Amino acid sequence: TGTGAPIENGIVIIEDGTIIAVGPGIPIPGDATVYELEEGHITAGLIDANARLERQDIFLPEEARPAGDLSSFFVRQLPFHDDGAACVTCSGFAMCPLSSLHGEFKSGTDEDLEEELGCPCCGWPSHNISAILTAGVQPVITSTESSSEVVPHTSVLDVANLRSPDYGWLARSGVTTVFVAPDTSAVIGPQGAIVTTYGSIRDRILNDSGDVQAVIGTDPYAVGLRNSRPFGQFVSTRTRRPTTRMGVAWVFRKAFSDTQDWIAGEEVTGSDQPPAEAFPVLQRIMEGDVPLRILARDRNDIEGAVRMAGEFDLKFTLVEPVAAYDCWEVLEQTRPEIVFGPISDTSVGLRRFSGDDNRTRLGTIRELFERGFEPALSTQDMRDEEGLAGQAMLAIKAGATFDQALRAVTVNPARVLGLSEKMGTIEVGKRGDIVLWTGKPFEATTKPAVVVVGGRVAMNETED
C-alpha cells in the first residue's frame, strides 16, 4: 500500500473512481467487476514527476504508406546537409532498433521510393544513419516560446497533445499520472501540467498551472535553435544571451532582481528584461505560491542553482542532479526536493545531446536514500523496458531497497507534486489509481496485468 507492511491476500475496492476499502478478507459487492491474480501484486499507480511527452505526432497521418514505407518522413522531417546525408547530431538519432534487419532493406531514391525501400526507422542504407525514435519526442524541436528566455506566464498545456499514443504507452507500463514537463530551451520556462494517462480529456487534467521550470546549464542556449553570438553584420532573433553558463546565470538573476524592482514600483531597466506578463508569475514564485523547479546536472550548475535561489530566498525542487554525488555538502545544507533520473551509466534519450550529464553514475540513487533524501524517480522520455518500472528495477540493482524504489515512483513523486492527499498510496479515500502486476513489481519478468486510472480500467490482460 505504500503505508507500511504488505497485505497478504489483499483486496482493493474502488467505487466511483475512489478507493473505498483496502485489506484482507473484505466482502466483495455482488455487482463488482473482479480482477484477480493468484500470484499477483498490487501497488499504487506509478507517477512520473518529470515526463517529457510527445507534443506532435512524429509520423503524420498523411505520411502513412503501405508496407511501412516511411521514406517521406525522413525526406521531409530529418535535417539534411549539403551532401544529402541526414545528420545524426541534428536529428537526435542513436541506434536503430531494426539494425539486425538492415541486410533485408534496399536503398531508394526520390524516383523509386515505392519500389525500393530502406529501413523504415533510419532509412538505411540511403541515409547512412542509425536511429531510434524515443517515444516520438524530437530533440531538435522545441515548443517553448522563444521571444524571451523568461516565459513563466506560458503553459506547456497549451501545446500538450493529450490524445498522443504516448499516454497509452505510459498507462500500459503502469504509469497513471505524469507531470508534463516543458523542454529545456528557456532559462525560466513555462508552467508544467499534471495529467493522468487515461480517461476523458477534461477529467485527465489535474493541474493546468503546475511548477515553473528553470534550467541552469547549457540547455537554454544549446537546445533547439541555438542562441548565437553576433557574427559580423548578421544578426537574428537567436543573436542574444545566453550563449554561455555565465549568460544563463545573468538571465536568471536579472529576472528575479527585476521582479523585486517591479514589486517595489520602480522602473525596470537594462537589457534582457522579462516580458511584462512574466512579472506577476515571478512574484508568485518569490512568495511561494507557484512552485519552482530548477534543472541542474553538473556540480557547478547544482551549486549555482543553490546559490542563486538563496539570493532570492527561493524554495525549489532540484531536477536531474546527475552530479549530486560530487556536492553532498551543498545539498545536505539546503535539502531540496529531488526528482532524479533516468538512471544510466551513459547519456540516454534527449540528454545525449548535452555535455551536462557525462559524469552520470549508477549508485547515486542509493546514496541519495542513504543520506536521508527521498527522491522521486523519473524516466523523462524513455519508455518500455527503460520506463518507470525499469528505473525502479535499476534503482534496486544499484543498491536501493524495494521499499525505497517503490516510494520513488509512487509516494515521493506524489509529495513533490503536492498530490499526497489524493494519490501515491493505496488508502481509503484516495484516487483509484492502482496496478495489478503479474508478479513482484520491478522484477525482469514482471509486467502490469491490470492498470486502473481514476477507477477506469486502462488495461486488462487477465482472463475473464
C-alpha positions as MATLAB code, in Angstrom:
seq = 'TGTGAPIENGIVIIEDGTIIAVGPGIPIPGDATVYELEEGHITAGLIDANARLERQDIFLPEEARPAGDLSSFFVRQLPFHDDGAACVTCSGFAMCPLSSLHGEFKSGTDEDLEEELGCPCCGWPSHNISAILTAGVQPVITSTESSSEVVPHTSVLDVANLRSPDYGWLARSGVTTVFVAPDTSAVIGPQGAIVTTYGSIRDRILNDSGDVQAVIGTDPYAVGLRNSRPFGQFVSTRTRRPTTRMGVAWVFRKAFSDTQDWIAGEEVTGSDQPPAEAFPVLQRIMEGDVPLRILARDRNDIEGAVRMAGEFDLKFTLVEPVAAYDCWEVLEQTRPEIVFGPISDTSVGLRRFSGDDNRTRLGTIRELFERGFEPALSTQDMRDEEGLAGQAMLAIKAGATFDQALRAVTVNPARVLGLSEKMGTIEVGKRGDIVLWTGKPFEATTKPAVVVVGGRVAMNETED';
ca = [
       0.000    0.000    0.000;
       2.983    2.318    0.446;
       1.992    2.990    4.060;
       3.587    0.090    5.936;
       3.747   -3.695    5.815;
       2.339   -5.522    2.770;
      -1.127   -7.023    2.978;
      -1.287  -10.722    2.130;
      -4.307  -11.821    0.089;
      -5.237   -8.168   -0.145;
      -8.380   -6.750   -1.703;
      -8.880   -3.219   -3.038;
     -12.396   -1.993   -3.788;
     -12.884    1.076   -5.978;
     -16.187    2.855   -6.429;
     -16.850    5.985   -8.492;
     -13.110    6.438   -9.008;
     -12.229    6.358   -5.297;
     -10.783    3.613   -3.098;
     -13.457    2.702   -0.543;
     -11.894   -0.387    1.088;
      -8.433   -1.953    1.475;
      -7.412   -5.074    3.354;
      -7.658   -8.870    3.590;
     -10.973  -10.695    3.684;
     -13.102   -7.709    2.740;
     -16.599   -8.634    1.463;
     -16.778   -8.004   -2.270;
     -20.016   -6.383   -3.507;
     -22.086   -8.719   -5.640;
     -22.204   -6.317   -8.594;
     -18.446   -5.666   -8.584;
     -16.200   -6.394  -11.547;
     -13.378   -8.535  -10.157;
      -9.803   -8.725  -11.427;
      -7.763  -11.382   -9.668;
      -4.302  -12.902   -9.994;
      -3.349  -15.598   -7.533;
       0.355  -14.742   -7.711;
      -0.205  -11.064   -8.444;
       0.883   -7.992   -6.531;
      -0.942   -4.657   -6.245;
       0.703   -1.249   -5.907;
      -0.445    2.313   -6.277;
      -0.224    3.674   -9.804;
       3.235    4.910  -10.775;
       3.823    8.667  -11.028;
       6.447   10.364  -13.223;
       7.261   13.808  -11.830;
       9.225   14.969  -14.894;
       7.835   13.362  -18.036;
       8.878   14.509  -21.495;
       5.993   13.720  -23.801;
       5.201   13.829  -27.480;
       3.939   17.277  -28.460;
       3.054   16.255  -32.012;
       2.609   13.022  -33.934;
       6.063   12.267  -35.243;
       4.504   10.195  -38.030;
       1.795   12.330  -39.562;
      -1.338   10.538  -40.836;
      -0.810   11.634  -44.438;
       2.645   10.114  -44.346;
       1.427    6.597  -43.622;
       2.253    4.393  -46.621;
       1.592    0.750  -47.394;
       4.060   -1.823  -46.108;
       5.523    0.589  -43.564;
       7.000    2.976  -46.112;
       8.081    5.955  -44.041;
      10.546    7.361  -46.534;
       8.625   10.621  -46.865;
       9.072   11.162  -43.138;
      12.838   11.118  -43.485;
      12.807   13.265  -46.610;
      10.563   15.896  -45.010;
      11.394   15.770  -41.302;
      15.058   14.972  -40.815;
      17.669   17.728  -41.225;
      19.953   17.044  -44.175;
      23.286   18.579  -45.006;
      24.595   19.624  -48.405;
      25.801   16.134  -49.248;
      22.262   14.781  -48.812;
      23.083   12.739  -45.701;
      20.900   13.011  -42.627;
      22.906   14.255  -39.666;
      22.964   12.126  -36.528;
      23.738   15.137  -34.347;
      20.962   17.286  -35.803;
      18.287   14.629  -35.950;
      18.766   13.225  -32.483;
      19.040    9.604  -33.518;
      21.220    6.979  -31.907;
      20.960    3.261  -32.616;
      18.343    1.808  -34.962;
      16.125   -0.869  -33.333;
      15.896   -2.625  -36.712;
      19.654   -2.751  -37.296;
      19.616   -6.561  -37.324;
      17.329   -6.448  -40.380;
      19.340   -3.914  -42.386;
      20.555   -6.622  -44.753;
      16.982   -7.074  -45.985;
      16.372   -3.431  -46.890;
      17.228   -1.848  -50.219;
      18.211    1.708  -50.916;
      15.743    4.059  -52.593;
      15.701    7.366  -54.444;
      13.084   10.052  -54.928;
      12.080    8.398  -58.201;
      11.654    4.865  -56.956;
      10.662    5.153  -53.292;
       7.710    2.839  -53.781;
       9.851    0.154  -55.401;
      12.965    0.104  -53.263;
      12.591    0.834  -49.575;
      15.244    1.440  -46.959;
      14.852    0.789  -43.258;
      11.544    2.356  -42.093;
      13.238    3.627  -38.922;
      16.568    5.035  -40.044;
      16.436    4.877  -43.846;
      19.420    2.537  -44.118;
      21.364    2.444  -46.350;
      20.374    5.535  -48.322;
      20.524    7.944  -45.359;
      23.577    6.377  -43.729;
      22.336    6.901  -40.159;
      21.382    4.662  -37.289;
      18.247    5.726  -35.449;
      15.897    5.274  -32.567;
      12.636    7.121  -32.115;
      12.327    7.741  -28.374;
       8.603    7.922  -27.696;
       8.204   10.330  -30.586;
       9.927   13.194  -28.751;
      12.036   15.132  -31.212;
      15.138   16.659  -29.607;
      15.612   19.323  -32.277;
      12.054   20.633  -31.974;
      11.132   22.991  -29.126;
       7.674   24.221  -28.242;
       8.685   26.822  -25.652;
       8.001   30.438  -26.607;
      11.360   31.814  -27.789;
      10.731   35.565  -27.859;
      12.268   35.650  -24.377;
      14.357   33.429  -22.134;
      11.902   34.104  -19.289;
       8.392   32.809  -20.061;
       6.755   31.564  -16.816;
       3.460   33.144  -17.896;
       3.063   30.493  -20.608;
       1.849   26.932  -20.090;
       3.031   23.633  -21.511;
      -0.593   22.504  -21.557;
      -1.244   24.821  -24.497;
       0.939   22.608  -26.686;
       0.380   19.256  -24.981;
      -1.163   16.598  -27.185;
      -3.353   14.754  -24.693;
      -4.504   12.401  -27.438;
      -0.964   11.260  -28.134;
      -0.395    7.483  -28.120;
       2.475    8.251  -25.760;
      -0.009    8.307  -22.873;
      -1.238    4.854  -23.847;
       2.302    3.511  -23.682;
       2.706    5.055  -20.241;
      -0.581    3.632  -18.947;
       0.244    0.135  -20.182;
       3.540    0.318  -18.283;
       1.771    1.146  -15.011;
       2.214    4.938  -15.067;
      -1.081    6.579  -14.115;
      -0.071   10.230  -13.540;
       2.631   12.460  -15.036;
       3.966   15.970  -14.666;
       4.149   17.177  -18.261;
       7.471   18.995  -18.273;
       8.374   21.658  -20.833;
      11.509   21.342  -22.896;
      14.705   22.860  -21.546;
      15.266   25.647  -24.065;
      14.456   28.594  -21.741;
      16.266   29.852  -18.651;
      12.921   30.247  -16.859;
      10.438   28.228  -18.834;
       6.691   27.627  -18.904;
       4.491   26.171  -16.222;
       4.106   22.417  -16.422;
       0.866   20.487  -16.033;
      -0.214   17.401  -14.098;
      -2.350   14.964  -16.061;
      -3.414   11.359  -15.840;
      -2.643    8.909  -18.607;
      -6.151    7.604  -19.216;
      -9.745    8.831  -19.261;
     -11.679   11.663  -20.836;
      -9.609   14.695  -21.782;
     -11.434   17.003  -19.370;
     -11.085   14.628  -16.413;
      -7.403   13.920  -17.033;
      -6.134   17.423  -16.263;
      -5.410   17.546  -12.516;
      -3.463   20.816  -12.538;
      -3.143   23.078  -15.581;
      -0.695   25.515  -13.939;
       1.950   23.477  -12.171;
       5.592   24.108  -11.339;
       7.613   26.616  -13.348;
      10.810   25.016  -14.635;
      14.102   26.890  -14.733;
      17.266   25.443  -16.265;
      20.830   26.125  -15.155;
      23.316   24.644  -17.621;
      23.935   24.557  -21.349;
      20.419   23.643  -22.489;
      18.979   27.200  -22.653;
      21.455   28.127  -25.388;
      22.052   24.709  -26.941;
      18.627   23.025  -27.176;
      16.564   23.552  -30.314;
      17.637   26.643  -32.270;
      20.922   27.575  -30.633;
      21.467   31.070  -29.325;
      24.378   32.690  -31.150;
      26.869   35.477  -30.680;
      26.860   38.356  -33.181;
      28.610   37.356  -36.418;
      29.809   40.304  -38.463;
      26.780   42.249  -39.696;
      24.455   39.227  -39.457;
      22.006   39.070  -36.571;
      18.789   37.158  -35.990;
      16.269   36.531  -33.213;
      18.742   33.984  -31.829;
      21.576   36.538  -31.533;
      21.133   37.084  -27.823;
      22.091   35.999  -24.332;
      22.647   33.457  -23.037;
      25.389   31.814  -25.058;
      27.368   30.669  -22.012;
      26.727   29.471  -18.466;
      27.590   32.999  -17.342;
      24.791   34.292  -19.536;
      22.333   31.748  -18.093;
      23.155   32.913  -14.557;
      22.779   36.538  -15.649;
      19.307   35.992  -17.131;
      18.103   34.003  -14.075;
      19.340   36.524  -11.528;
      18.186   39.556  -13.508;
      14.675   38.120  -13.859;
      14.193   37.983  -10.098;
      16.107   41.206   -9.461;
      13.855   42.982  -11.956;
      10.845   41.425  -10.236;
      11.959   42.920   -6.935;
      12.096   46.346   -8.620;
       8.690   45.738  -10.237;
       7.135   44.809   -6.877;
       8.611   47.963   -5.345;
       7.071   50.066   -8.124;
      10.452   51.014   -9.550;
      11.224   51.249  -13.250;
      12.739   48.086  -14.716;
      15.680   48.967  -16.946;
      18.527   47.294  -18.787;
      18.782   44.545  -21.354;
      17.341   41.014  -21.032;
      14.217   42.188  -19.266;
      11.460   39.638  -18.678;
       8.199   40.320  -20.530;
       5.721   42.382  -18.526;
       3.393   39.362  -18.376;
       6.089   37.356  -16.560;
       6.354   39.617  -13.503;
       3.123   38.541  -11.732;
       4.152   34.878  -12.029;
       7.722   35.588  -10.911;
       6.300   37.448   -7.908;
       4.157   34.431   -7.002;
       7.262   32.220   -7.274;
       9.117   34.503   -4.872;
       6.133   34.420   -2.497;
       5.973   30.631   -2.677;
       2.555   30.450   -4.324;
       3.888   28.950   -7.574;
       6.338   26.041   -7.139;
       9.733   26.396   -8.792;
      11.866   23.565  -10.087;
      15.441   24.012  -11.294;
      17.047   21.511  -13.635;
      20.793   21.351  -12.976;
      23.013   18.379  -13.812;
      26.691   19.280  -13.294;
      28.242   20.138   -9.938;
      28.847   23.765  -10.982;
      25.238   24.115  -12.097;
      23.840   22.491   -8.938;
      25.933   24.778   -6.754;
      24.936   27.754   -8.910;
      21.248   26.872   -8.599;
      21.503   26.623   -4.818;
      23.453   29.882   -4.577;
      21.145   31.913   -6.820;
      17.984   30.515   -5.235;
      19.440   31.517   -1.866;
      19.986   35.079   -3.052;
      16.243   35.492   -3.575;
      15.089   33.109   -0.819;
      13.504   30.770   -3.369;
      12.313   27.317   -2.389;
      12.748   24.884   -5.278;
      12.745   21.263   -6.406;
      16.055   20.124   -7.888;
      15.620   18.162  -11.115;
      18.080   15.690  -12.637;
      21.105   16.349  -10.383;
      23.400   13.890  -12.162;
      26.468   15.003  -10.192;
      24.770   15.049   -6.776;
      27.449   12.639   -5.528;
      30.027   15.386   -6.109;
      28.366   18.077   -3.983;
      26.727   16.394   -0.988;
      27.699   19.183    1.394;
      25.724   21.774   -0.573;
      22.683   19.535   -0.959;
      22.640   18.457    2.681;
      22.669   22.088    3.799;
      19.650   23.023    1.691;
      17.934   19.586    1.339;
      15.711   20.403   -1.645;
      13.122   18.019   -3.002;
      14.781   15.978   -5.759;
      13.498   14.477   -8.999;
      16.207   12.110  -10.233;
      16.673   10.105  -13.400;
      16.707    8.407  -15.693;
      19.316    6.157  -14.106;
      22.026    5.265  -16.596;
      25.770    4.902  -16.869;
      25.736    6.741  -20.217;
      23.789    9.635  -21.674;
      20.378    8.412  -22.826;
      17.365    9.883  -24.576;
      17.359   13.611  -25.213;
      20.185   14.140  -22.718;
      22.751   12.590  -25.035;
      22.957   15.979  -26.792;
      24.076   17.752  -23.638;
      27.529   17.558  -22.155;
      25.996   18.297  -18.759;
      25.348   14.677  -17.795;
      28.537   12.961  -18.920;
      29.517   12.197  -15.316;
      26.479   10.111  -14.500;
      26.824    7.258  -12.008;
      24.507    4.335  -11.255;
      24.890    4.365   -7.465;
      23.789    7.970   -6.950;
      20.180    6.954   -6.325;
      21.282    4.621   -3.499;
      23.421    7.364   -1.960;
      20.512    9.806   -2.032;
      18.454    7.431    0.095;
      21.401    6.681    2.392;
      21.800   10.402    3.071;
      18.175   10.821    4.022;
      16.790   12.225    0.780;
      13.540   10.851   -0.605;
      13.923   11.392   -4.362;
      11.259   10.862   -6.981;
      12.407    8.808   -9.947;
      11.701    9.994  -13.478;
      12.207    8.311  -16.808;
      11.603   11.537  -18.788;
      11.345   10.485  -22.469;
      12.302    6.822  -22.050;
       9.668    4.097  -22.416;
       9.079    0.328  -22.350;
      11.957   -1.584  -20.685;
      13.597    1.745  -19.829;
      10.346    3.171  -18.440;
       9.483    3.981  -14.843;
       9.182    0.371  -13.662;
      12.529   -0.292  -15.324;
      14.004    2.692  -13.493;
      12.809    1.265  -10.184;
      14.416   -2.060  -11.120;
      17.707   -0.256  -11.874;
      17.497    1.552   -8.528;
      17.222   -1.809   -6.755;
      20.116   -3.152   -8.810;
      22.151   -0.093   -7.767;
      21.549   -0.831   -4.083;
      18.231    0.768   -3.156;
      15.749   -1.403   -1.261;
      12.445   -2.483   -2.791;
      10.541   -0.163   -0.451;
      12.774    2.774   -1.429;
      12.307    2.060   -5.128;
       8.538    1.792   -4.687;
       8.405    5.100   -2.810;
      10.496    6.723   -5.549;
       7.798    6.042   -8.146;
       4.660    6.477   -6.009;
       4.834    8.211   -2.612;
       7.705   10.602   -3.353;
       6.524   11.992   -6.716;
       3.046   12.473   -5.232;
       4.623   14.573   -2.465;
       6.802   16.551   -4.882;
       3.744   17.380   -6.984;
       1.611   18.281   -3.968;
      -0.725   15.331   -4.534;
      -0.106   13.258   -1.408;
      -3.696   13.653   -0.214;
      -5.015   12.255   -3.499;
      -2.580    9.564   -4.667;
       0.727    7.786   -4.153;
      -0.548    5.158   -1.693;
      -3.418    2.680   -1.534;
      -5.670    4.115    1.158;
      -9.383    4.661    1.612;
     -10.428    7.989    0.138;
      -7.637    8.242   -2.422;
      -7.972    8.081   -6.193;
      -8.467    4.667   -7.681;
      -5.052    4.558   -9.373;
      -3.650    1.052   -8.959;
      -1.585   -1.514  -10.836;
      -2.042   -5.272  -10.606;
       1.288   -6.876  -11.522;
       1.841  -10.432  -12.752;
       4.461  -10.974  -10.030;
       6.587   -8.952   -7.654;
       6.924   -5.469   -9.115;
      10.190   -4.303  -10.695;
      11.481   -7.769  -11.486;
      12.612   -8.506  -15.023;
       9.799  -10.977  -15.771;
       7.014   -8.965  -14.143;
       4.665   -6.711  -16.087;
       1.347   -4.937  -15.420;
      -1.708   -7.148  -15.926;
      -4.369   -4.578  -14.973;
      -3.951   -0.792  -14.790;
      -6.721    1.302  -13.253;
      -6.676    5.094  -13.591;
      -9.235    7.008  -11.573;
     -11.373    3.892  -11.295;
     -11.322    3.258  -15.050;
      -9.604    0.172  -16.413;
      -6.917    1.403  -18.798;
      -5.532   -2.067  -19.497;
      -6.611   -5.616  -18.685;
      -4.599   -8.668  -19.644;
      -6.159  -11.087  -17.154;
      -8.539  -13.840  -18.186;
     -12.228  -13.063  -17.773;
];
